[in-house]
Short mmCIF file of C-alpha atoms and ligand atoms in Angstrom, two decimals:
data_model
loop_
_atom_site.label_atom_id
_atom_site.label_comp_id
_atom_site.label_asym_id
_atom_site.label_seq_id
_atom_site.Cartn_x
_atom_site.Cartn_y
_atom_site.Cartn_z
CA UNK A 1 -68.06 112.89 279.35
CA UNK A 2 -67.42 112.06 275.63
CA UNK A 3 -64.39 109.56 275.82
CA UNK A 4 -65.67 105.91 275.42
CA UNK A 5 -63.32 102.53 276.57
CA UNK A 6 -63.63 99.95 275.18
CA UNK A 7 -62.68 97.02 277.24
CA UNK A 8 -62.64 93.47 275.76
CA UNK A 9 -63.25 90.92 278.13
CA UNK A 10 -64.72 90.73 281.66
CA UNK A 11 -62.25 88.93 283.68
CA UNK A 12 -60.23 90.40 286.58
CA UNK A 13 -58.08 92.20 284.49
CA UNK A 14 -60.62 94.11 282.04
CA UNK A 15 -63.24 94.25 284.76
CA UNK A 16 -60.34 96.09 287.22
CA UNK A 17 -59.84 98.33 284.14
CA UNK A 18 -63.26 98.99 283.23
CA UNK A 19 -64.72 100.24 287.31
CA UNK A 20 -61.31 102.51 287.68
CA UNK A 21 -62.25 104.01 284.59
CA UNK A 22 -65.60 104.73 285.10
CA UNK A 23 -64.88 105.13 288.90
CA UNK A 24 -62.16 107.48 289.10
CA UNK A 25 -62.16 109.32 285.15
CA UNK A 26 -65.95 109.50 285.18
CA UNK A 27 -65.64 108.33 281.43
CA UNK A 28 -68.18 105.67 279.60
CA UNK A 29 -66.87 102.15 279.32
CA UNK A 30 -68.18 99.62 277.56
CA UNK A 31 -67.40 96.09 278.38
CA UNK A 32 -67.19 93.57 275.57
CA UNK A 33 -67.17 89.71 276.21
CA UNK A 34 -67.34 86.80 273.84
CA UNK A 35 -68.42 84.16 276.46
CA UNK A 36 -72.13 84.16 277.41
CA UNK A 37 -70.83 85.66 280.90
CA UNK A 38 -68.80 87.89 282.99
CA UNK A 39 -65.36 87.11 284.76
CA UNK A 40 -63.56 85.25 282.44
CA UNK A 41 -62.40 81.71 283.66
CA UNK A 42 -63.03 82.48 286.88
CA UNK A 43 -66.33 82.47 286.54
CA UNK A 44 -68.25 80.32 288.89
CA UNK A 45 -72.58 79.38 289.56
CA UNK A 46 -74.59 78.10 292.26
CA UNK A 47 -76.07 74.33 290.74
CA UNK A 48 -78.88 72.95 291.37
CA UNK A 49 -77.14 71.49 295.00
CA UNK A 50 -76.54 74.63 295.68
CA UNK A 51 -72.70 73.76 295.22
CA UNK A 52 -70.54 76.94 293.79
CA UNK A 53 -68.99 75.13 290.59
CA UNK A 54 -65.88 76.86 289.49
CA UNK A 55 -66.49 76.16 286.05
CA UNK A 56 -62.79 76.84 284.90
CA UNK A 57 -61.20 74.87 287.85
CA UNK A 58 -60.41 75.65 291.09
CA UNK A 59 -60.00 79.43 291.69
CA UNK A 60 -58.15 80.30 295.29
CA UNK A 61 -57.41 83.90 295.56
CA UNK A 62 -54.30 84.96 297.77
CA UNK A 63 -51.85 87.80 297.62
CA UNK A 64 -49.39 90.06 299.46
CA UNK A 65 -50.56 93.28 297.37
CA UNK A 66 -52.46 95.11 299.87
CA UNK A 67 -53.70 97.69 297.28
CA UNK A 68 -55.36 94.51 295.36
CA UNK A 69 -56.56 93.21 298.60
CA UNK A 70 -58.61 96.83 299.25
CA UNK A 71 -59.27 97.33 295.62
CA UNK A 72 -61.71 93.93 295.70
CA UNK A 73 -62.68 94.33 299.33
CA UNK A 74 -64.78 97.06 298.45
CA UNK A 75 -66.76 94.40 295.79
CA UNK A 76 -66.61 91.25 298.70
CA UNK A 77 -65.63 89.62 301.83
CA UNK A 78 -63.45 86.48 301.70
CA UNK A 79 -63.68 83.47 304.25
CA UNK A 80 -60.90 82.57 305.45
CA UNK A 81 -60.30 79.20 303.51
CA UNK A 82 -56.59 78.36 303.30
CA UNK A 83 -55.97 76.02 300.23
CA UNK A 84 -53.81 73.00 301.35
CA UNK A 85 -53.12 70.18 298.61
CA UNK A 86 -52.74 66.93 298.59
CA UNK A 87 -51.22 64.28 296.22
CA UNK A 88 -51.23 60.83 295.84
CA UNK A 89 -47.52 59.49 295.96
CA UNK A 90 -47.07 55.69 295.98
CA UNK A 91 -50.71 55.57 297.17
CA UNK A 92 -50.01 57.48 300.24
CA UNK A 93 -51.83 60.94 300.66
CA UNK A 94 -49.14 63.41 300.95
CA UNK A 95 -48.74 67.22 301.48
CA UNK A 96 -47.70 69.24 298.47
CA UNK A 97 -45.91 71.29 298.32
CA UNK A 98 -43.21 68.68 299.48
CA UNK A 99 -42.13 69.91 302.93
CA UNK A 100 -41.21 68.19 306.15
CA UNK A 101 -44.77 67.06 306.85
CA UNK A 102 -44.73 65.22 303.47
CA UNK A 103 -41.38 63.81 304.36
CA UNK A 104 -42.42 62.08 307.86
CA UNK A 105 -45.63 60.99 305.54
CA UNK A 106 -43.91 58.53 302.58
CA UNK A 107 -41.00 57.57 304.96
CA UNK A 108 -40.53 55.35 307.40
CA UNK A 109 -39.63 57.40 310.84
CA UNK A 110 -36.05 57.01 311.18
CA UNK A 111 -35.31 58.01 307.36
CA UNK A 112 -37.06 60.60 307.26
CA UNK A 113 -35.21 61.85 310.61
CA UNK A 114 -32.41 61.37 308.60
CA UNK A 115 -32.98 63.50 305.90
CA UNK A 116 -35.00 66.10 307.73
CA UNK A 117 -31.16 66.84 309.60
CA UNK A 118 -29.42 66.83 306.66
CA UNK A 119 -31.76 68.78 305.37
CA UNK A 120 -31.70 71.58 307.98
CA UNK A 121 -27.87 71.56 307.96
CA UNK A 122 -28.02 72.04 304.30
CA UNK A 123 -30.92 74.99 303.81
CA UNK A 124 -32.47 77.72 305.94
CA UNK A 125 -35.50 76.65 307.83
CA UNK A 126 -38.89 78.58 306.12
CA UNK A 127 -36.50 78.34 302.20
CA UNK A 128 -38.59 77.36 299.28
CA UNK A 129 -35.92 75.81 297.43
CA UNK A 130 -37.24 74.93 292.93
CA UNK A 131 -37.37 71.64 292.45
CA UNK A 132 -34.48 72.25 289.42
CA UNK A 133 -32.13 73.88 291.98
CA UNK A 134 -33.19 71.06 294.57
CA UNK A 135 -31.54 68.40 292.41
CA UNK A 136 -28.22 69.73 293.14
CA UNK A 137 -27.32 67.81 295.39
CA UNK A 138 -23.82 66.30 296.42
CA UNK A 139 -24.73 63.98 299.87
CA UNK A 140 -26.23 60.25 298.94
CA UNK A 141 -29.40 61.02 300.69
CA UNK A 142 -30.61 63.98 299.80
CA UNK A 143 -29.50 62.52 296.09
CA UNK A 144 -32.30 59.81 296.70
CA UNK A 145 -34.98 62.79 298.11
CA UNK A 146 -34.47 65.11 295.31
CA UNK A 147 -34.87 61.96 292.66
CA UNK A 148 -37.82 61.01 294.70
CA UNK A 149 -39.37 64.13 294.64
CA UNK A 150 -38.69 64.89 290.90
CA UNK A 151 -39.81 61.46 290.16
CA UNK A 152 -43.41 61.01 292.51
CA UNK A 153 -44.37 64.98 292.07
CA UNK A 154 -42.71 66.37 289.05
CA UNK A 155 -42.02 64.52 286.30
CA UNK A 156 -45.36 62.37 285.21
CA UNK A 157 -47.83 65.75 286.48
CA UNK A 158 -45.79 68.36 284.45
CA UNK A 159 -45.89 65.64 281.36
CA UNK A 160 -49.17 65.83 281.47
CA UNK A 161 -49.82 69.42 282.11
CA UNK A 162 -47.57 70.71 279.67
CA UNK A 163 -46.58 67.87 277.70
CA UNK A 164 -43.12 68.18 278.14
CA UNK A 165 -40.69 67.04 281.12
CA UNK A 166 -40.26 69.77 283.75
CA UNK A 167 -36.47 70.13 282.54
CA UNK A 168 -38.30 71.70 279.15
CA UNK A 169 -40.55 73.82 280.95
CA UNK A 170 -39.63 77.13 281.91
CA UNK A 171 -37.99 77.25 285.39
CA UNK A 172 -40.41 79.90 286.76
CA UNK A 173 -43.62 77.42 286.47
CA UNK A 174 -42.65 74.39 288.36
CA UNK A 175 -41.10 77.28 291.03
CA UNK A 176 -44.32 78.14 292.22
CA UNK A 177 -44.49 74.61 293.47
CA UNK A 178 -41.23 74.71 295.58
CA UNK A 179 -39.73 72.24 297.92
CA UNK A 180 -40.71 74.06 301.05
CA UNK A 181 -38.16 73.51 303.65
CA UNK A 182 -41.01 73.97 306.51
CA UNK A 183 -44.13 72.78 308.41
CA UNK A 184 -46.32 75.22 306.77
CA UNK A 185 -49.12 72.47 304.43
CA UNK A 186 -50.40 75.53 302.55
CA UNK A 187 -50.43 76.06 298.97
CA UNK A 188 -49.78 79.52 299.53
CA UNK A 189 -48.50 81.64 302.10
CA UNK A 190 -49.63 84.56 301.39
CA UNK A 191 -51.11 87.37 304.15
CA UNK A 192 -54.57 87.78 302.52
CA UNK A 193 -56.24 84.43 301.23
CA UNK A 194 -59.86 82.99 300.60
CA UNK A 195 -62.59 82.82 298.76
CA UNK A 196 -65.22 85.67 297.88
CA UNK A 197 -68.14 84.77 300.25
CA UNK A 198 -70.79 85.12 297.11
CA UNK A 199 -68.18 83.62 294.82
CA UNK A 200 -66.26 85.48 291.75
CA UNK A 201 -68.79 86.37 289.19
CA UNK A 202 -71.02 88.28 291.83
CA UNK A 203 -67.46 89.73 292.79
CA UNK A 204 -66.98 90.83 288.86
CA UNK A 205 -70.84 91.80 288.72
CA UNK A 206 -70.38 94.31 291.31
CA UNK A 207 -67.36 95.29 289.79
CA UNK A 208 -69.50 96.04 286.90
CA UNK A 209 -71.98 97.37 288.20
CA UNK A 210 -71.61 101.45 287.85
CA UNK A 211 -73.67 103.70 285.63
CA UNK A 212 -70.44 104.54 283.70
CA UNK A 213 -70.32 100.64 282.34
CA UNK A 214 -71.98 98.80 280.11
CA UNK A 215 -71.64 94.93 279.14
CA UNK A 216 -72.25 93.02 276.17
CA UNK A 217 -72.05 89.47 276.36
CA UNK A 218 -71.74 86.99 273.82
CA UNK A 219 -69.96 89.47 271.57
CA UNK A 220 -66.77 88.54 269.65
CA UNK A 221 -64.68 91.75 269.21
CA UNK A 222 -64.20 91.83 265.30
CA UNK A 223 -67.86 91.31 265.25
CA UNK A 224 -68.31 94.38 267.93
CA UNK A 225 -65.78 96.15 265.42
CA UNK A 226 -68.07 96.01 262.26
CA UNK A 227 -71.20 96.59 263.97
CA UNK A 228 -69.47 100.02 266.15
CA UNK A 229 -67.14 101.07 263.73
CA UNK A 230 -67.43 104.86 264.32
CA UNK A 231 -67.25 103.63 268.02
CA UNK A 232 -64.52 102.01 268.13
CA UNK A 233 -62.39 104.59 265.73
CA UNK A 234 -62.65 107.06 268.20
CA UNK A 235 -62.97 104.92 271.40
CA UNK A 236 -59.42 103.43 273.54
CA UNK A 237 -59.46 100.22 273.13
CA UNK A 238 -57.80 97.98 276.48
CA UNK A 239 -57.78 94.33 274.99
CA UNK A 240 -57.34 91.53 277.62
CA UNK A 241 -57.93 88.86 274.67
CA UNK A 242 -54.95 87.47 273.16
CA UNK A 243 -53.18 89.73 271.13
CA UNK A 244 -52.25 87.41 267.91
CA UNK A 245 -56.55 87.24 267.84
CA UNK A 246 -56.25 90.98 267.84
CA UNK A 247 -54.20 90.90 264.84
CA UNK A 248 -56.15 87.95 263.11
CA UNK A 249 -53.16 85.89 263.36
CA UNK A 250 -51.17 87.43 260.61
CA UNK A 251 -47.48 86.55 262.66
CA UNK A 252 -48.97 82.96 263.07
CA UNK A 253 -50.45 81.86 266.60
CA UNK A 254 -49.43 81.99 269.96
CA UNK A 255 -49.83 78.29 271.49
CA UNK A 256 -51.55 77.71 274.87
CA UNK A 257 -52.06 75.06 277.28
CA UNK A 258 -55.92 74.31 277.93
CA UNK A 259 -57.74 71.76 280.24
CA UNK A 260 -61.05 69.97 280.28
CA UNK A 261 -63.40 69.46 283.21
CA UNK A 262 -65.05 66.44 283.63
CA UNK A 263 -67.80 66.98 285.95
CA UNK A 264 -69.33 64.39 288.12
CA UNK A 265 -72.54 64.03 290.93
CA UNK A 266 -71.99 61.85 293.82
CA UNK A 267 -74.24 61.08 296.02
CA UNK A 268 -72.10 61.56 299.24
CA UNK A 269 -71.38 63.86 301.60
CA UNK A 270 -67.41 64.29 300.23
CA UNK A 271 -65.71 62.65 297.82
CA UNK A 272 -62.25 63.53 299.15
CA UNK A 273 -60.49 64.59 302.03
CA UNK A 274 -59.21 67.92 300.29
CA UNK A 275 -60.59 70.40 297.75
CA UNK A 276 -57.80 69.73 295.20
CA UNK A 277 -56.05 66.34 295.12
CA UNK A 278 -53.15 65.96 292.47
CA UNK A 279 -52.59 62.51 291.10
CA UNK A 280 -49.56 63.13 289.34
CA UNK A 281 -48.51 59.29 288.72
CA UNK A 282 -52.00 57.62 287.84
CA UNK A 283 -54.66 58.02 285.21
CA UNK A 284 -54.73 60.77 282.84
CA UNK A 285 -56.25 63.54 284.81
CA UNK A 286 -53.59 66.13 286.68
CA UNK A 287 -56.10 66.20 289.88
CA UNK A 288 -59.52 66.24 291.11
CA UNK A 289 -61.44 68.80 292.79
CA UNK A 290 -64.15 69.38 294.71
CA UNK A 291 -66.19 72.28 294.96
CA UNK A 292 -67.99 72.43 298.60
CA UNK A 293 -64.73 72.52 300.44
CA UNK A 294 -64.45 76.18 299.52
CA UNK A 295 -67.78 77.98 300.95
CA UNK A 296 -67.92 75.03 303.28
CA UNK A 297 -71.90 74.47 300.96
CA UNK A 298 -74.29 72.57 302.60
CA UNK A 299 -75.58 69.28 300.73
CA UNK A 300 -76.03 65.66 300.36
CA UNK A 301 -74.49 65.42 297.05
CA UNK A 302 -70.96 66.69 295.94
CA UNK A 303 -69.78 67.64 292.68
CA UNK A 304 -66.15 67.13 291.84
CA UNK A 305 -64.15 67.44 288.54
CA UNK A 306 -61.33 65.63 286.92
CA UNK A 307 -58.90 67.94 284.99
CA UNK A 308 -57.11 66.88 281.74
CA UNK A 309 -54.73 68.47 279.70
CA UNK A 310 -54.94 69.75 276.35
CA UNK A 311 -53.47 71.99 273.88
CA UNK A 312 -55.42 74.74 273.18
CA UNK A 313 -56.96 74.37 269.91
CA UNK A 314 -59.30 77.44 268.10
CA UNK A 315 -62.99 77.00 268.15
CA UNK A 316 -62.26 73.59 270.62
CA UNK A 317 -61.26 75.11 273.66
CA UNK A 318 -60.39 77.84 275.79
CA UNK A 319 -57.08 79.60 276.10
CA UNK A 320 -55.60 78.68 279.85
CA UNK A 321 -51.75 78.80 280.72
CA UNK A 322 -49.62 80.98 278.00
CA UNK A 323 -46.50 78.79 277.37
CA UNK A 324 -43.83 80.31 278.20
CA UNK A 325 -40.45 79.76 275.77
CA UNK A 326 -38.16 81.82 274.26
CA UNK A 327 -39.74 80.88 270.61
CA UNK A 328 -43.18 82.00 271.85
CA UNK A 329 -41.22 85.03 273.64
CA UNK A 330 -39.97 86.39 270.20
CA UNK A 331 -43.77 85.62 268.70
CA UNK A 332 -45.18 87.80 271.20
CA UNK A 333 -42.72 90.56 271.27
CA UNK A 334 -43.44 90.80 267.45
CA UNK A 335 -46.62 91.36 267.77
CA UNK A 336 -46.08 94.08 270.41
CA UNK A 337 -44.13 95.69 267.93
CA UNK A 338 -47.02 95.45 265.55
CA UNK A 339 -49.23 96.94 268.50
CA UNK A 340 -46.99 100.31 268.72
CA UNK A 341 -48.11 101.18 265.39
CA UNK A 342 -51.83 101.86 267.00
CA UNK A 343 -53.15 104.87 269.00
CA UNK A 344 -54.88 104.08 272.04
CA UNK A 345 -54.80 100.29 272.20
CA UNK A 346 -53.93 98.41 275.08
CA UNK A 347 -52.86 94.74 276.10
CA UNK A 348 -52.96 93.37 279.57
CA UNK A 349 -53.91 90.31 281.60
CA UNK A 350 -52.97 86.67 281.35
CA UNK A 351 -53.64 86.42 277.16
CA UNK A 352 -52.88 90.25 276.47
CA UNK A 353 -49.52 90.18 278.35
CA UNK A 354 -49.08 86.38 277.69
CA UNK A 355 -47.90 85.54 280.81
CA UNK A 356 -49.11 83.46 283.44
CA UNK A 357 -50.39 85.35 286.00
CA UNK A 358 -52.09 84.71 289.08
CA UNK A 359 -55.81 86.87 289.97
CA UNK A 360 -53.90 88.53 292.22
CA UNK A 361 -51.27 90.20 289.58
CA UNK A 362 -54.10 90.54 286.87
CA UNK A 363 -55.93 93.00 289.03
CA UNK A 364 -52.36 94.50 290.05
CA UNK A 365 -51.40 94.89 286.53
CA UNK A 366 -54.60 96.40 285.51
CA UNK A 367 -54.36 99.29 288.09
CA UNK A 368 -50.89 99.79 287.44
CA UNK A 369 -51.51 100.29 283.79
CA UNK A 370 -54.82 102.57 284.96
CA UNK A 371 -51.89 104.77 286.74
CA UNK A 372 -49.89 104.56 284.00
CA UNK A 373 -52.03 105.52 280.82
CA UNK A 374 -53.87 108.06 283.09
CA UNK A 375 -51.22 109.45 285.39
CA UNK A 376 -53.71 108.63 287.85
N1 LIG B 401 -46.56 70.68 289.54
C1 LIG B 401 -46.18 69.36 289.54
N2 LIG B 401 -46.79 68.51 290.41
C2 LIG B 401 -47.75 68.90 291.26
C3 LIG B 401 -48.15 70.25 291.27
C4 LIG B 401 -47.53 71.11 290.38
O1 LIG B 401 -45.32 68.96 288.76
O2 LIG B 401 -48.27 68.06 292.02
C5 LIG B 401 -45.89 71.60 288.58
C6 LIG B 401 -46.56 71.54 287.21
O3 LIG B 401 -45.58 71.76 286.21
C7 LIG B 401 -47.54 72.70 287.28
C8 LIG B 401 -46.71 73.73 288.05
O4 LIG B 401 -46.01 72.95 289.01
O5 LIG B 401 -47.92 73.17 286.01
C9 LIG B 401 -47.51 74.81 288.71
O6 LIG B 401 -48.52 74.25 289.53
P1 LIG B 401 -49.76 75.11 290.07
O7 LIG B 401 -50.50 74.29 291.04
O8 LIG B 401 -49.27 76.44 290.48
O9 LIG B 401 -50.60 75.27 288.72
P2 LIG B 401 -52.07 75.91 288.48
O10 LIG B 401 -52.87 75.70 289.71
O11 LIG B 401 -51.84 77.35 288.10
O12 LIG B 401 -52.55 75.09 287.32
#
């Protein structure tokens, strides 16, 4: 066993790496990580209420991929927590995504009737219809319910997520927030869902935790690289960081969106009725969560935060959503190019690949590029 990994980062997509490797190859990894702990922004603590804080915002995990589902099974059990969210439209608590229980919920009765037929004369029961292909429209009605919807859901939240109007966002990110043509009030719909019953990071530390891997925490990578260097020569490198920071930004930088938490105490049973409530019209915050509502935690105090936008700005923040365009496309692709010119070196996950990937798809990635590299 003389072949050393290098992975950098310990989220789900370098930890997924690292355990196959030392799992299936029997080869040494070592796992390298800049933050002072494992699983990336997923990461989440007990506090001192005994509240799991997910310190990077609300983490939910749900997929169809049965060979992800297995893969982290062996690390955790889930509850069975299905994520349902709310939003504050015209000061009415309403389900989102919009469906027909939001529709009885803003309107009065015999409107809503009204567009719920039309509605089902128009679309397939169960169709998740994007809000951009929703607008469409031809009948006076459902004119007025696509505008409404655009207008109460859409158009002030994705201004201040992305800082653009959802017509200037790429199509594929207000998608996974459809208008759901159903009575179904979950976020997702997906077979497997929940939450890991100890939370993620002890899911991640028992990834971790094999002979074959090793961690070092609060450890940039070019500072790993001068203080390894015969190491890392000889070592394959899988790099879940963002790739322009691999290349020291010599093609310029690859922009991100980034939040901040603002954490608050109450001393209450709950705060709100939901975990996650989006207030996409009012204040400056996208939506507030609470933490208890996941492992159902037992205390007399709650902690909730308020998330706000940001761009992502080095040394200020943390790296979040890529932003998907076709200039940051070509940026990316340019330094892929760059990338083929190296031996052994890897890029995956949500910076690596640059796209916006759910926990889910980071873990699927990561084995599929396992298979790949490996022939495993
Ligand atoms: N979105 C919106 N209003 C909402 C919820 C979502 O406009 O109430 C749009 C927004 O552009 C957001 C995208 O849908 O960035 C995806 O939302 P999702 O909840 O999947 O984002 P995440 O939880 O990954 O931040």
């Amino acid at each position: 066993m003389s072949q050393t990994n290098i992975i950098v980062g310990s989220g789900f997509s370098g930890s997924t790496m690292a355990r196959l490797i030392a799992e299936k190859l029997d080869e040494k990894v070592v796992v390298v990580d800049k933050k002072d702990h494992i699983a990336g922004n997923s990461y989440d603590y007990r506090d001192e209420n005994g509240i799991m804080i997910h310190k990077y915002g609300s983490h939910i995990f749900h997929t169809n991929n049965e060979k992800v589902w297995s893969f982290l099974k062996q690390f955790t059990d889930f509850n069975t927590y299905m994520h349902e969210v709310v939003g504050i439209l015209d000061g009415i608590e309403a389900q989102i995504p919009f469906n027909f229980t939001t529709l009885y919920q803003v309107f009065p009765e015999t409107l809503a009737k009204r567009l719920e037929e039309k509605l089902l004369k128009k679309f397939e029961y169960n169709k998740k219809v994007p809000i951009l292909e929703f607008q469409k429209q031809d009948d006076e009605d459902l004119k007025f319910l696509a505008e409404y919807v655009y207008e109460k859901i859409f158009l002030n939240y994705t201004t201040k997520q992305w800082g653009v109007s959802p017509k200037d966002v790429d199509g594929a990110v207000t998608a996974r927030v459809p208008v759901y043509l159903s009575k179904d009030n979950r976020y997702f719909q997906d077979k497997y869902q929940g939450i890991p019953l100890e939370g993620y990071a002890k899911l991640v530390e028992k990834m971790l935790d094999h002979p074959n891997i090793e961690v070092v925490l609060n450890k940039d990578f070019a500072e790993f690289k001068k203080e390894n260097s015969d190491l890392v020569k000889n070592a394959r490198i899988f790099y879940t960081g963002s790739i322009d920071e691999f290349f020291d930004y010599k093609l310029g930088k690859l922009p991100y969106r980034s939040v901040n938490f603002k954490f608050e105490t109450h001393n209450r049973d709950f705060y709100q009725t939901h975990a996650c409530i989006n207030y996409p019209n009012n204040y400056d915050f996208t939506r507030i969560h609470e933490y208890k509502h996941y492992l159902n935690d037992k205390s007399e105090k709650t902690v909730i935060a308020k998330e706000y936008s940001e761009f992502f700005e080095l040394g200020k923040n943390e790296r979040y959503y890529p932003i998907a365009s076709e200039e940051n496309a070509k940026l990316y692709q340019k330094y892929l190019d760059e990338a083929k010119n190296l031996k052994d070196v890897y890029f995956f996950g949500r910076l690596g690949d640059y796209k916006y990937y759910n926990m889910d798809l980071a873990v699927a990635r990561a084995i599929e590029l396992f298979e790949e590299v490996f022939n495993a």
